[in-house]
mmCIF file of C-alpha atoms in Angstrom:
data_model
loop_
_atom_site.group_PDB
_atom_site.id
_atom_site.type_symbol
_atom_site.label_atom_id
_atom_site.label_comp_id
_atom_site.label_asym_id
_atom_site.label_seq_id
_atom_site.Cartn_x
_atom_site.Cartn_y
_atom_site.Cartn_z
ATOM 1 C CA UNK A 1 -1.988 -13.424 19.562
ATOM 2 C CA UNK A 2 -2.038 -10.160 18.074
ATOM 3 C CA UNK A 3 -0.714 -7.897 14.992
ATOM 4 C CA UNK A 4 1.580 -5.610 15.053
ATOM 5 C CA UNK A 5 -0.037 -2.030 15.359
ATOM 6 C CA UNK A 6 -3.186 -3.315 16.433
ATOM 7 C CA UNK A 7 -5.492 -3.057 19.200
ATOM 8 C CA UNK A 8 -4.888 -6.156 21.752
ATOM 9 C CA UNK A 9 -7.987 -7.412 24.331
ATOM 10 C CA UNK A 10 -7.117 -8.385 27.630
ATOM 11 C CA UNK A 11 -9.217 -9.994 30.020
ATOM 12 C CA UNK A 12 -9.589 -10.257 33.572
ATOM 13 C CA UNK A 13 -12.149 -12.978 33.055
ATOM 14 C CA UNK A 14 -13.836 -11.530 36.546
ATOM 15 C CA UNK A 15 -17.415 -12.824 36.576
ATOM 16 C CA UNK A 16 -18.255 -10.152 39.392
ATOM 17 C CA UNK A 17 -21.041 -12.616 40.807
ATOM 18 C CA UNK A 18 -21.235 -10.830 43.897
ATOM 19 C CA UNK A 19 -21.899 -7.317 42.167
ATOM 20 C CA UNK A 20 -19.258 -5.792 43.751
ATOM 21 C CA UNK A 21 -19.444 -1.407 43.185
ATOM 22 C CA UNK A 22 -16.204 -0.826 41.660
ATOM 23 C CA UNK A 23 -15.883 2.196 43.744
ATOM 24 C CA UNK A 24 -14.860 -0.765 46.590
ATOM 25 C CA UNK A 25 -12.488 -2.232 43.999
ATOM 26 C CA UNK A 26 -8.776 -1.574 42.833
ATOM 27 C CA UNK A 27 -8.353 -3.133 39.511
ATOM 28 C CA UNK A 28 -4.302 -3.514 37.720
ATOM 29 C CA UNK A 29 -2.544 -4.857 35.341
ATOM 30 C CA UNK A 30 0.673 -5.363 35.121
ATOM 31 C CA UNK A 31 3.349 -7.036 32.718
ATOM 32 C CA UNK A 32 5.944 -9.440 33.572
ATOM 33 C CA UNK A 33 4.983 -8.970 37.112
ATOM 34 C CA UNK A 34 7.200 -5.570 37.365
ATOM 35 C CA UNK A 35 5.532 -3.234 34.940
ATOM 36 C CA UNK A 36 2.046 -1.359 35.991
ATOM 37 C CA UNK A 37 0.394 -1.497 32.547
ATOM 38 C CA UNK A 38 -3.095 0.375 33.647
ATOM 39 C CA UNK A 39 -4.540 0.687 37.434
ATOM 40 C CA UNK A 40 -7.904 1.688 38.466
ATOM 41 C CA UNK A 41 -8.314 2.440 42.470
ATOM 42 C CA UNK A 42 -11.815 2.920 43.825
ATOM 43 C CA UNK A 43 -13.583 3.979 40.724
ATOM 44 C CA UNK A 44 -10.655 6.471 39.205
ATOM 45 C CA UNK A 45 -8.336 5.661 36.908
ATOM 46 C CA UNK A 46 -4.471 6.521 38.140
ATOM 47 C CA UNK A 47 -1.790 7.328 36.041
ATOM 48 C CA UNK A 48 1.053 7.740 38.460
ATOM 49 C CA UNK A 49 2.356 4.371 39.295
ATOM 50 C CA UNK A 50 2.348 3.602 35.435
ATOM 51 C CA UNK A 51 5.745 2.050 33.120
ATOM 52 C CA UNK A 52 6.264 4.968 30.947
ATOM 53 C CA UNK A 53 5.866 2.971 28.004
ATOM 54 C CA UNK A 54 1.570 2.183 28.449
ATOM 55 C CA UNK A 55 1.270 6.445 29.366
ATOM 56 C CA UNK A 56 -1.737 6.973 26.737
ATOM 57 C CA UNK A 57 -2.140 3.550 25.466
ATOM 58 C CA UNK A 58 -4.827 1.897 27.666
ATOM 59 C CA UNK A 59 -8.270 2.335 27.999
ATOM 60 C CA UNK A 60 -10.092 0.229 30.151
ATOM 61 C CA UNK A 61 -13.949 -1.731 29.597
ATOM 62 C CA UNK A 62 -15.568 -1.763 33.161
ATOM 63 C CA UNK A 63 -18.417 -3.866 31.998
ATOM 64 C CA UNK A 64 -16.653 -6.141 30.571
ATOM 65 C CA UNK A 65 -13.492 -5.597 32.805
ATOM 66 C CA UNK A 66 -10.869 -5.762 29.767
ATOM 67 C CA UNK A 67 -8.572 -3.787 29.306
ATOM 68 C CA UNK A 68 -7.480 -2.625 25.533
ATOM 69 C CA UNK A 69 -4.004 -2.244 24.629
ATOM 70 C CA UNK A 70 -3.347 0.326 21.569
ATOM 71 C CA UNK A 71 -0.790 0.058 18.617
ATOM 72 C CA UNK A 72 0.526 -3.218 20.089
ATOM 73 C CA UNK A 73 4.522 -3.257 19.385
ATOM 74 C CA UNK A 74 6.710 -6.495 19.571
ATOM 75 C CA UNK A 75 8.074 -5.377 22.627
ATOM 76 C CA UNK A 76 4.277 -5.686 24.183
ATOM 77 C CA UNK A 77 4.927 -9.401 24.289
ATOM 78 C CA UNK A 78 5.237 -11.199 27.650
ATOM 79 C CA UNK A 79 2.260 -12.757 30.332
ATOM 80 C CA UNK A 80 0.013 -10.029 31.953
ATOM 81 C CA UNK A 81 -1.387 -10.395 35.168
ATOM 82 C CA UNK A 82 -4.770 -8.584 36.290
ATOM 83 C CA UNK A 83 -5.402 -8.658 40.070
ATOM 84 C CA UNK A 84 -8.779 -6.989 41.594
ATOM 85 C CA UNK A 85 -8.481 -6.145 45.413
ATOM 86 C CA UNK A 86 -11.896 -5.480 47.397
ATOM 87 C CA UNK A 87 -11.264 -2.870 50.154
ATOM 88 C CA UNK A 88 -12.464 -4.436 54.072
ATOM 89 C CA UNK A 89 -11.818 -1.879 55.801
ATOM 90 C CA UNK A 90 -10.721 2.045 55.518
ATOM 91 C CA UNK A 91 -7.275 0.788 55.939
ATOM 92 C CA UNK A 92 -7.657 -3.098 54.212
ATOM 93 C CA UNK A 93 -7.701 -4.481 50.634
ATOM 94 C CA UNK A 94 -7.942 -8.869 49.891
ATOM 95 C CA UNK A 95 -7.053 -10.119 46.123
ATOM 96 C CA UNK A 96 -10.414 -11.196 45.360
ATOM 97 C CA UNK A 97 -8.944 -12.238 41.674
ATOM 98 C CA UNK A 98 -6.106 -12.709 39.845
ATOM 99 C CA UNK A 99 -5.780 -13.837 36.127
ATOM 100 C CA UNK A 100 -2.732 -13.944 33.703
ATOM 101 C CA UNK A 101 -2.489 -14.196 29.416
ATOM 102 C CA UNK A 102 0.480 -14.338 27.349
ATOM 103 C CA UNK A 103 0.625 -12.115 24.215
ATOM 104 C CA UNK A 104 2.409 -12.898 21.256
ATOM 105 C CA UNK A 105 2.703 -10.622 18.057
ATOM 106 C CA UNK A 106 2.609 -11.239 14.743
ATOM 107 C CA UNK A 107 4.226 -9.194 11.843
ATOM 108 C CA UNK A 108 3.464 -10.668 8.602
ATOM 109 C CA UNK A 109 6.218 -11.480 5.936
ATOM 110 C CA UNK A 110 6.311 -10.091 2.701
ATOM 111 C CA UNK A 111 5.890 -12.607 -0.197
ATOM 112 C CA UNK A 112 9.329 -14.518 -0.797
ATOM 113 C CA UNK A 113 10.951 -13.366 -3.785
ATOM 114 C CA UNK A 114 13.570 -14.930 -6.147
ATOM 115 C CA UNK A 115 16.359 -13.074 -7.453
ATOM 116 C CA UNK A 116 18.652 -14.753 -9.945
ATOM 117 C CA UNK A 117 22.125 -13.590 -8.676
ATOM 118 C CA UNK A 118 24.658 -15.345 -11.983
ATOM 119 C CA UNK A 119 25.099 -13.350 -14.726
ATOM 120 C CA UNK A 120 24.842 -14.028 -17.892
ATOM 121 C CA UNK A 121 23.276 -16.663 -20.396
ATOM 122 C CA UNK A 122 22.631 -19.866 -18.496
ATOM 123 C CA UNK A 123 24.798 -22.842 -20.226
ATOM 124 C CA UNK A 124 24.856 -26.537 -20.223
ATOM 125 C CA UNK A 125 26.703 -27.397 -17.345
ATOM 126 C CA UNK A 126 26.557 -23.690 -15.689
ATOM 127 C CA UNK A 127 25.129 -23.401 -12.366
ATOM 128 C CA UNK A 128 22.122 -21.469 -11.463
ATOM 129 C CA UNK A 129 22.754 -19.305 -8.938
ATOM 130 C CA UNK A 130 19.384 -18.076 -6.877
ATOM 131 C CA UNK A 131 18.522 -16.110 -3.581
ATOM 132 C CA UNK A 132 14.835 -15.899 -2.308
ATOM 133 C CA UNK A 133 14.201 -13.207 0.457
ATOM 134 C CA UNK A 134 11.290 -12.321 2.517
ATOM 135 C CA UNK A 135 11.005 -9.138 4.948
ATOM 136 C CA UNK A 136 9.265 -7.157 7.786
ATOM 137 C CA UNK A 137 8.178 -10.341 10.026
ATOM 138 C CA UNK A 138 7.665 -11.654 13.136
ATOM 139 C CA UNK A 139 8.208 -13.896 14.888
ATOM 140 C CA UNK A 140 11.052 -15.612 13.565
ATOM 141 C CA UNK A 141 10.515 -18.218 11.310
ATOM 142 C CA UNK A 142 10.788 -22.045 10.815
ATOM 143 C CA UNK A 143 12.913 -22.707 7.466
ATOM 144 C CA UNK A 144 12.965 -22.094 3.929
ATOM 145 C CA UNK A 145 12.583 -24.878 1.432
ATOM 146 C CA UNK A 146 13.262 -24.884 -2.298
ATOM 147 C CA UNK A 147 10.837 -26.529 -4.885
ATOM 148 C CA UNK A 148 12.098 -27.822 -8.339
ATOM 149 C CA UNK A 149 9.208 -29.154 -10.158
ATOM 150 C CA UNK A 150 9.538 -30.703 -13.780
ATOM 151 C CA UNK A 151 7.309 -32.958 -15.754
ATOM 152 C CA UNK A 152 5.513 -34.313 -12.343
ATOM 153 C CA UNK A 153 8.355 -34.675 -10.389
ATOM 154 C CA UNK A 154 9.151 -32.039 -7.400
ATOM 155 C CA UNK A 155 12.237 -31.950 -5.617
ATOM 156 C CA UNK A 156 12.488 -30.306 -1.907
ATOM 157 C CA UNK A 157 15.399 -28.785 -0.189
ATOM 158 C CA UNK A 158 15.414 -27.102 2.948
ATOM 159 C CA UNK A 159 18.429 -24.448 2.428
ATOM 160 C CA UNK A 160 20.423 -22.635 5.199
ATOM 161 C CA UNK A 161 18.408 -19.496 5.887
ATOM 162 C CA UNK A 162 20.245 -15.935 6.849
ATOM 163 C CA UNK A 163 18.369 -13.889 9.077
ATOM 164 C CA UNK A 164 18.532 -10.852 10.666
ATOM 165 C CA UNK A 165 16.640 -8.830 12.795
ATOM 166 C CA UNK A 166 15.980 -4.938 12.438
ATOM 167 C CA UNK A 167 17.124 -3.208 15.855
ATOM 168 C CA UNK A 168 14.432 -0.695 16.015
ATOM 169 C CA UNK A 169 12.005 -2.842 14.657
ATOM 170 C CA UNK A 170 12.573 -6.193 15.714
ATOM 171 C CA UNK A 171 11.239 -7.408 12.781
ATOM 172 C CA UNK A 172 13.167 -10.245 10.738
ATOM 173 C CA UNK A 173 14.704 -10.285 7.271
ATOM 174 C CA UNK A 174 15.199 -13.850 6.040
ATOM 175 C CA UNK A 175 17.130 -15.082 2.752
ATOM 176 C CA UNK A 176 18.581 -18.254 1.448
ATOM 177 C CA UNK A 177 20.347 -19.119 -1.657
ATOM 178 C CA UNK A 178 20.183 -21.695 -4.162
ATOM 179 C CA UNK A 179 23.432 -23.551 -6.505
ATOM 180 C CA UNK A 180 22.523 -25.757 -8.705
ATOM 181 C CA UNK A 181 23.384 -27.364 -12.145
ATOM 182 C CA UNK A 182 21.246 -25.429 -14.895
ATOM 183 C CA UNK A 183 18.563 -28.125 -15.522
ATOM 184 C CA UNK A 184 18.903 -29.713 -18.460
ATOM 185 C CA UNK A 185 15.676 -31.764 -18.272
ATOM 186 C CA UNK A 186 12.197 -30.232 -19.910
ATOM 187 C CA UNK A 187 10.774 -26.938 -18.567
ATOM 188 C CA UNK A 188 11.608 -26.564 -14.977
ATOM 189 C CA UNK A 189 9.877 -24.662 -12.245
ATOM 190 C CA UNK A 190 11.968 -23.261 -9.111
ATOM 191 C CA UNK A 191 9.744 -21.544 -5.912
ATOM 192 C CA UNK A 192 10.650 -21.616 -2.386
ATOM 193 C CA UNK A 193 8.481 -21.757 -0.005
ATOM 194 C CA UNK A 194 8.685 -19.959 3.619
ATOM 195 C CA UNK A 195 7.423 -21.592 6.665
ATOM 196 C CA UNK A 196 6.366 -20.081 9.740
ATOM 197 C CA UNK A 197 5.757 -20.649 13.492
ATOM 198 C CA UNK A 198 2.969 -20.712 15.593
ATOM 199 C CA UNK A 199 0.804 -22.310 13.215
ATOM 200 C CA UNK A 200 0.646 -19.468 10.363
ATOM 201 C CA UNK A 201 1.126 -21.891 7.780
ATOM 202 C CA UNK A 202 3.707 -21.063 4.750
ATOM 203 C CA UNK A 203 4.540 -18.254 1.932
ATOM 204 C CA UNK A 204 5.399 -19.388 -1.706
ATOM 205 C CA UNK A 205 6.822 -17.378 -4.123
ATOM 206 C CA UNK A 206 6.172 -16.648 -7.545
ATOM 207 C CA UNK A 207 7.292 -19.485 -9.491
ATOM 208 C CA UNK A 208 10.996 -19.231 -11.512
ATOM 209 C CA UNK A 209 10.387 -20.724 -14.812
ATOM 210 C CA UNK A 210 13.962 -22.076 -16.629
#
């Protein structure tokens, strides 16, 4: 996992036991098994063979045979492959080692926010009419719930969620509304709460205090 715009780390977990010169090796990686991300052949690094999108992204660790991705974009995601070849002969090369890794990005959301959408004083009887909203994240995520605390009582409701996706970006905008009878009981506190995927945990928003 990595965030956007960051540097990513991948490995070729090659433990080299036999001290091989890497002037006898040709080292790639490659993405999805069809894009050349970064090759080294016999020492030199190559740039011809290379998907357009890595030119001047890569640099590569020879001593500790990883290779760093720059300014990693959502469309970086996918399973990388890193193969070494040892040359036999003049005219010969053998895979010595292959290893793969998946990357995954992640953008992080803004704080939800809640944005009272009736106008108006609030009556007896009225309905409360709320949105929360949450932007610039990735990946998608899980569900939105609503919280309506009061005295010690909380309520939860997980609310149909809108999103939508930027197409330059590809980061997600999420909202969901809430309808409900203006409480009548004591003080009441509304929040919703944003839940994410691959184990990120949640977002809450600043509480709405009726």
């Amino acid at each position: 996992k990595a965030f956007l715009h960051h540097t990513v780390h991948l490995s070729c977990h090659f433990p080299n036991s036999q001290k091989i010169d890497v002037n006898n090796l040709i080292i790639f990686w490659q993405k999805d098994t069809i894009k050349v991300v970064h090759e080294v052949y016999y020492g030199q690094e190559k740039h011809e063979n290379l998907s357009p999108e890595y030119i001047n992204r890569t640099k590569v660790d020879m001593g500790k045979w990883t290779l760093q991705l720059l300014n990693a974009g959502v469309e970086d995601e996918g399973r990388y492959q890193c193969i070494i070849m040892q040359k036999i002969t003049e005219r010969s090369t053998e895979v010595i080692h292959k290893s793969e890794c998946s990357l995954h990005i992640i953008a992080n959301y803004s704080q939800p926010e809640i944005a009272e959408l009736h106008s108006g004083e609030l009556k007896p009887k009225g309905y409360l009419n709320l949105s929360c909203s949450s932007s610039g994240g990735y990946p998608e995520p899980k569900e939105m719930t609503w919280l309506i605390s009061y005295e010690n009582i909380t309520h939860s409701s997980t609310a149909h969620m809108d999103v939508s996706q930027d197409a330059v970006t590809k980061l997600y905008n999420v909202t969901s509304k809430l309808n409900i009878l203006v409480p009548t009981k004591s003080h009441t506190n509304i929040s919703c709460l944003l839940h994410l995927r691959e184990q990120l945990g949640s977002l809450v928003s600043v509480p709405l205090g009726i």
